Amino acid sequence: MGNCKETLSIEKAVSFLKEIFKAKGYPENSFLENQIISFSYNNLHFTIEISLIIKENNQVYFLVDYKPMEKLSFFERGVLALARLFFKPLPYFGLVTNLKTFALIDLYNFNITKGEKDIIPTYDVILSYSPGFSKEFKPDLEKKILVIYLSGG
C-alpha cells in the first residue's frame, strides 16, 4: 500500500468529486466539504476530516472519504462505525475512493460495490431510495472499530 506519486491536493480532489456528483444531478447546495469531527476513546483522541458529505435537509446521502493512495485498500467497516456513531439518521451510503477506484457502501444493508465512478447512484435514484431499517448496534463496539480504522489498522 503506497502513496500515489502524483496526488491531488484535498481541495482539487473534493472539487473533482463534486463535479462527479453534479454530473449525476446532485444540487450544489447539498455539498459539505471537509467536515471535522472530534472523537475520543479512552486516552486516544482523533480528529476526523470527512472529505465530502452530500446532504439535503436532515438526510445525509453520502459520506465520501478520499484516500490519496495508488493501491486503495478498504476498511469499509470503519466507515459504518463512523456513520453509526455520528449521524442520525444513518446516511444512505459511504463512498471510499482514490478517484480511480470507488467503493460504494450501503450503510443499511452493508453491501459493498467496487468499481469506477459509474457505481454512484444518480440524484433521481437517491430521491426514490428506500433504505429500510438500520440495524441495532453496540456503541462501545463501534467506538473500538472506529479507533482501529482511524489508527490505520
mmCIF file of C-alpha atoms in Angstrom:
data_model
loop_
_atom_site.group_PDB
_atom_site.id
_atom_site.type_symbol
_atom_site.label_atom_id
_atom_site.label_comp_id
_atom_site.label_asym_id
_atom_site.label_seq_id
_atom_site.Cartn_x
_atom_site.Cartn_y
_atom_site.Cartn_z
ATOM 1 C CA MET A 1 0.000 0.000 0.000
ATOM 2 C CA GLY A 2 1.867 3.071 -1.211
ATOM 3 C CA ASN A 3 1.084 6.678 -1.795
ATOM 4 C CA CYS A 4 0.418 7.853 -5.314
ATOM 5 C CA LYS A 5 3.413 9.715 -6.752
ATOM 6 C CA GLU A 6 1.213 12.492 -8.100
ATOM 7 C CA THR A 7 -1.502 13.024 -5.512
ATOM 8 C CA LEU A 8 -4.018 15.809 -5.827
ATOM 9 C CA SER A 9 -4.489 18.326 -3.082
ATOM 10 C CA ILE A 10 -7.560 17.627 -0.971
ATOM 11 C CA GLU A 11 -9.183 20.765 -2.416
ATOM 12 C CA LYS A 12 -8.728 19.561 -6.010
ATOM 13 C CA ALA A 13 -9.885 16.060 -5.115
ATOM 14 C CA VAL A 14 -13.040 17.392 -3.441
ATOM 15 C CA SER A 15 -13.671 19.650 -6.420
ATOM 16 C CA PHE A 16 -13.339 16.646 -8.752
ATOM 17 C CA LEU A 17 -15.710 14.599 -6.571
ATOM 18 C CA LYS A 18 -18.257 17.410 -6.551
ATOM 19 C CA GLU A 19 -18.139 17.515 -10.354
ATOM 20 C CA ILE A 20 -18.863 13.774 -10.479
ATOM 21 C CA PHE A 21 -21.900 14.238 -8.237
ATOM 22 C CA LYS A 22 -23.092 17.345 -10.090
ATOM 23 C CA ALA A 23 -22.945 15.392 -13.372
ATOM 24 C CA LYS A 24 -25.247 12.866 -11.716
ATOM 25 C CA GLY A 25 -27.763 15.607 -10.866
ATOM 26 C CA TYR A 26 -26.886 16.463 -7.259
ATOM 27 C CA PRO A 27 -27.528 20.134 -6.423
ATOM 28 C CA GLU A 28 -24.621 22.385 -5.418
ATOM 29 C CA ASN A 29 -26.270 23.248 -2.091
ATOM 30 C CA SER A 30 -26.150 19.595 -0.974
ATOM 31 C CA PHE A 31 -22.332 19.530 -0.598
ATOM 32 C CA LEU A 32 -20.494 19.979 2.704
ATOM 33 C CA GLU A 33 -16.722 19.958 2.324
ATOM 34 C CA ASN A 34 -14.015 18.901 4.767
ATOM 35 C CA GLN A 35 -16.193 18.446 7.827
ATOM 36 C CA ILE A 36 -14.321 17.918 11.102
ATOM 37 C CA ILE A 37 -15.456 15.568 13.879
ATOM 38 C CA SER A 38 -13.596 15.096 17.154
ATOM 39 C CA PHE A 39 -13.570 11.635 18.666
ATOM 40 C CA SER A 40 -12.070 10.296 21.883
ATOM 41 C CA TYR A 41 -11.928 6.784 23.231
ATOM 42 C CA ASN A 42 -10.147 6.016 26.491
ATOM 43 C CA ASN A 43 -6.963 8.116 26.250
ATOM 44 C CA LEU A 44 -6.952 8.296 22.461
ATOM 45 C CA HIS A 45 -8.043 11.457 20.680
ATOM 46 C CA PHE A 46 -8.763 11.766 16.967
ATOM 47 C CA THR A 47 -9.766 14.496 14.578
ATOM 48 C CA ILE A 48 -11.743 13.046 11.695
ATOM 49 C CA GLU A 49 -11.993 15.000 8.454
ATOM 50 C CA ILE A 50 -14.720 13.847 6.109
ATOM 51 C CA SER A 51 -13.788 14.970 2.600
ATOM 52 C CA LEU A 52 -17.327 15.430 1.344
ATOM 53 C CA ILE A 53 -20.808 14.976 2.773
ATOM 54 C CA ILE A 54 -23.810 15.069 0.479
ATOM 55 C CA LYS A 55 -26.903 16.045 2.421
ATOM 56 C CA GLU A 56 -30.342 17.573 1.996
ATOM 57 C CA ASN A 57 -32.485 18.689 4.883
ATOM 58 C CA ASN A 58 -31.779 16.206 7.692
ATOM 59 C CA GLN A 59 -30.796 13.255 5.492
ATOM 60 C CA VAL A 60 -27.189 12.527 4.619
ATOM 61 C CA TYR A 61 -26.991 10.681 1.317
ATOM 62 C CA PHE A 62 -23.216 10.093 1.209
ATOM 63 C CA LEU A 63 -20.141 10.214 3.422
ATOM 64 C CA VAL A 64 -17.249 10.454 0.957
ATOM 65 C CA ASP A 65 -13.746 9.522 2.092
ATOM 66 C CA TYR A 66 -10.944 10.433 -0.315
ATOM 67 C CA LYS A 67 -7.810 8.323 0.121
ATOM 68 C CA PRO A 68 -4.862 9.569 -1.975
ATOM 69 C CA MET A 69 -3.264 6.154 -2.412
ATOM 70 C CA GLU A 70 -2.292 4.382 -5.619
ATOM 71 C CA LYS A 71 -3.387 0.969 -4.393
ATOM 72 C CA LEU A 72 -6.524 1.597 -2.408
ATOM 73 C CA SER A 73 -7.231 -0.784 0.447
ATOM 74 C CA PHE A 74 -10.606 -0.600 2.054
ATOM 75 C CA PHE A 75 -11.759 -0.912 5.626
ATOM 76 C CA GLU A 76 -15.423 -0.388 4.914
ATOM 77 C CA ARG A 77 -16.464 -1.407 8.408
ATOM 78 C CA GLY A 78 -14.788 1.721 9.794
ATOM 79 C CA VAL A 79 -16.988 3.924 7.616
ATOM 80 C CA LEU A 80 -20.052 2.149 9.007
ATOM 81 C CA ALA A 81 -18.823 2.730 12.585
ATOM 82 C CA LEU A 82 -18.285 6.424 11.835
ATOM 83 C CA ALA A 83 -21.764 6.730 10.341
ATOM 84 C CA ARG A 84 -23.431 4.883 13.209
ATOM 85 C CA LEU A 85 -21.748 6.919 15.921
ATOM 86 C CA PHE A 86 -22.088 10.423 14.483
ATOM 87 C CA PHE A 87 -25.069 10.554 12.140
ATOM 88 C CA LYS A 88 -28.779 10.310 12.923
ATOM 89 C CA PRO A 89 -30.490 9.222 10.781
ATOM 90 C CA LEU A 90 -27.887 6.942 9.275
ATOM 91 C CA PRO A 91 -26.509 8.150 5.916
ATOM 92 C CA TYR A 92 -27.603 6.059 2.937
ATOM 93 C CA PHE A 93 -24.112 5.370 1.608
ATOM 94 C CA GLY A 94 -20.420 5.650 2.322
ATOM 95 C CA LEU A 95 -18.041 6.134 -0.585
ATOM 96 C CA VAL A 96 -14.301 5.481 -0.329
ATOM 97 C CA THR A 97 -12.202 6.471 -3.331
ATOM 98 C CA ASN A 98 -8.773 7.363 -4.638
ATOM 99 C CA LEU A 99 -10.556 8.888 -7.687
ATOM 100 C CA LYS A 100 -9.750 5.818 -9.803
ATOM 101 C CA THR A 101 -11.356 3.078 -7.746
ATOM 102 C CA PHE A 102 -14.607 3.586 -5.865
ATOM 103 C CA ALA A 103 -16.204 1.517 -3.094
ATOM 104 C CA LEU A 104 -19.903 2.249 -2.570
ATOM 105 C CA ILE A 105 -21.078 1.048 0.836
ATOM 106 C CA ASP A 106 -24.794 0.673 1.548
ATOM 107 C CA LEU A 107 -24.765 1.607 5.235
ATOM 108 C CA TYR A 108 -28.140 -0.016 5.959
ATOM 109 C CA ASN A 109 -27.515 -3.424 4.391
ATOM 110 C CA PHE A 110 -23.717 -3.224 4.413
ATOM 111 C CA ASN A 111 -23.497 -4.245 0.780
ATOM 112 C CA ILE A 112 -20.305 -3.112 -0.926
ATOM 113 C CA THR A 113 -19.905 -2.439 -4.641
ATOM 114 C CA LYS A 114 -16.470 -1.698 -6.050
ATOM 115 C CA GLY A 115 -15.779 -0.199 -9.443
ATOM 116 C CA GLU A 116 -15.485 3.134 -11.201
ATOM 117 C CA LYS A 117 -17.469 6.347 -10.715
ATOM 118 C CA ASP A 118 -20.464 4.892 -12.566
ATOM 119 C CA ILE A 119 -21.395 2.929 -9.419
ATOM 120 C CA ILE A 120 -22.537 6.182 -7.771
ATOM 121 C CA PRO A 121 -26.350 6.398 -7.940
ATOM 122 C CA THR A 122 -27.881 9.388 -9.698
ATOM 123 C CA TYR A 123 -29.737 12.035 -7.745
ATOM 124 C CA ASP A 124 -33.078 10.760 -9.075
ATOM 125 C CA VAL A 125 -32.301 7.273 -7.754
ATOM 126 C CA ILE A 126 -31.337 8.698 -4.346
ATOM 127 C CA LEU A 127 -34.581 10.679 -4.118
ATOM 128 C CA SER A 128 -36.595 7.478 -4.517
ATOM 129 C CA TYR A 129 -34.213 5.321 -2.444
ATOM 130 C CA SER A 130 -35.787 3.490 0.484
ATOM 131 C CA PRO A 131 -33.051 2.142 2.751
ATOM 132 C CA GLY A 132 -35.172 0.107 5.145
ATOM 133 C CA PHE A 133 -34.363 -0.062 8.828
ATOM 134 C CA SER A 134 -30.947 0.420 10.367
ATOM 135 C CA LYS A 135 -29.733 -2.456 12.499
ATOM 136 C CA GLU A 136 -29.231 -2.146 16.226
ATOM 137 C CA PHE A 137 -25.615 -1.672 17.244
ATOM 138 C CA LYS A 138 -23.472 -1.525 20.350
ATOM 139 C CA PRO A 139 -21.858 1.928 20.647
ATOM 140 C CA ASP A 140 -18.826 0.637 22.556
ATOM 141 C CA LEU A 141 -18.065 -1.931 19.852
ATOM 142 C CA GLU A 142 -18.475 0.725 17.146
ATOM 143 C CA LYS A 143 -16.050 3.001 19.018
ATOM 144 C CA LYS A 144 -13.427 0.225 19.124
ATOM 145 C CA ILE A 145 -13.854 -0.420 15.407
ATOM 146 C CA LEU A 146 -13.551 3.313 14.702
ATOM 147 C CA VAL A 147 -10.314 3.501 16.736
ATOM 148 C CA ILE A 148 -8.850 0.671 14.624
ATOM 149 C CA TYR A 149 -9.999 2.419 11.423
ATOM 150 C CA LEU A 150 -8.534 5.777 12.463
ATOM 151 C CA SER A 151 -5.280 4.194 13.660
ATOM 152 C CA GLY A 152 -4.710 2.731 10.203
ATOM 153 C CA GLY A 153 -5.244 -0.851 11.371
#
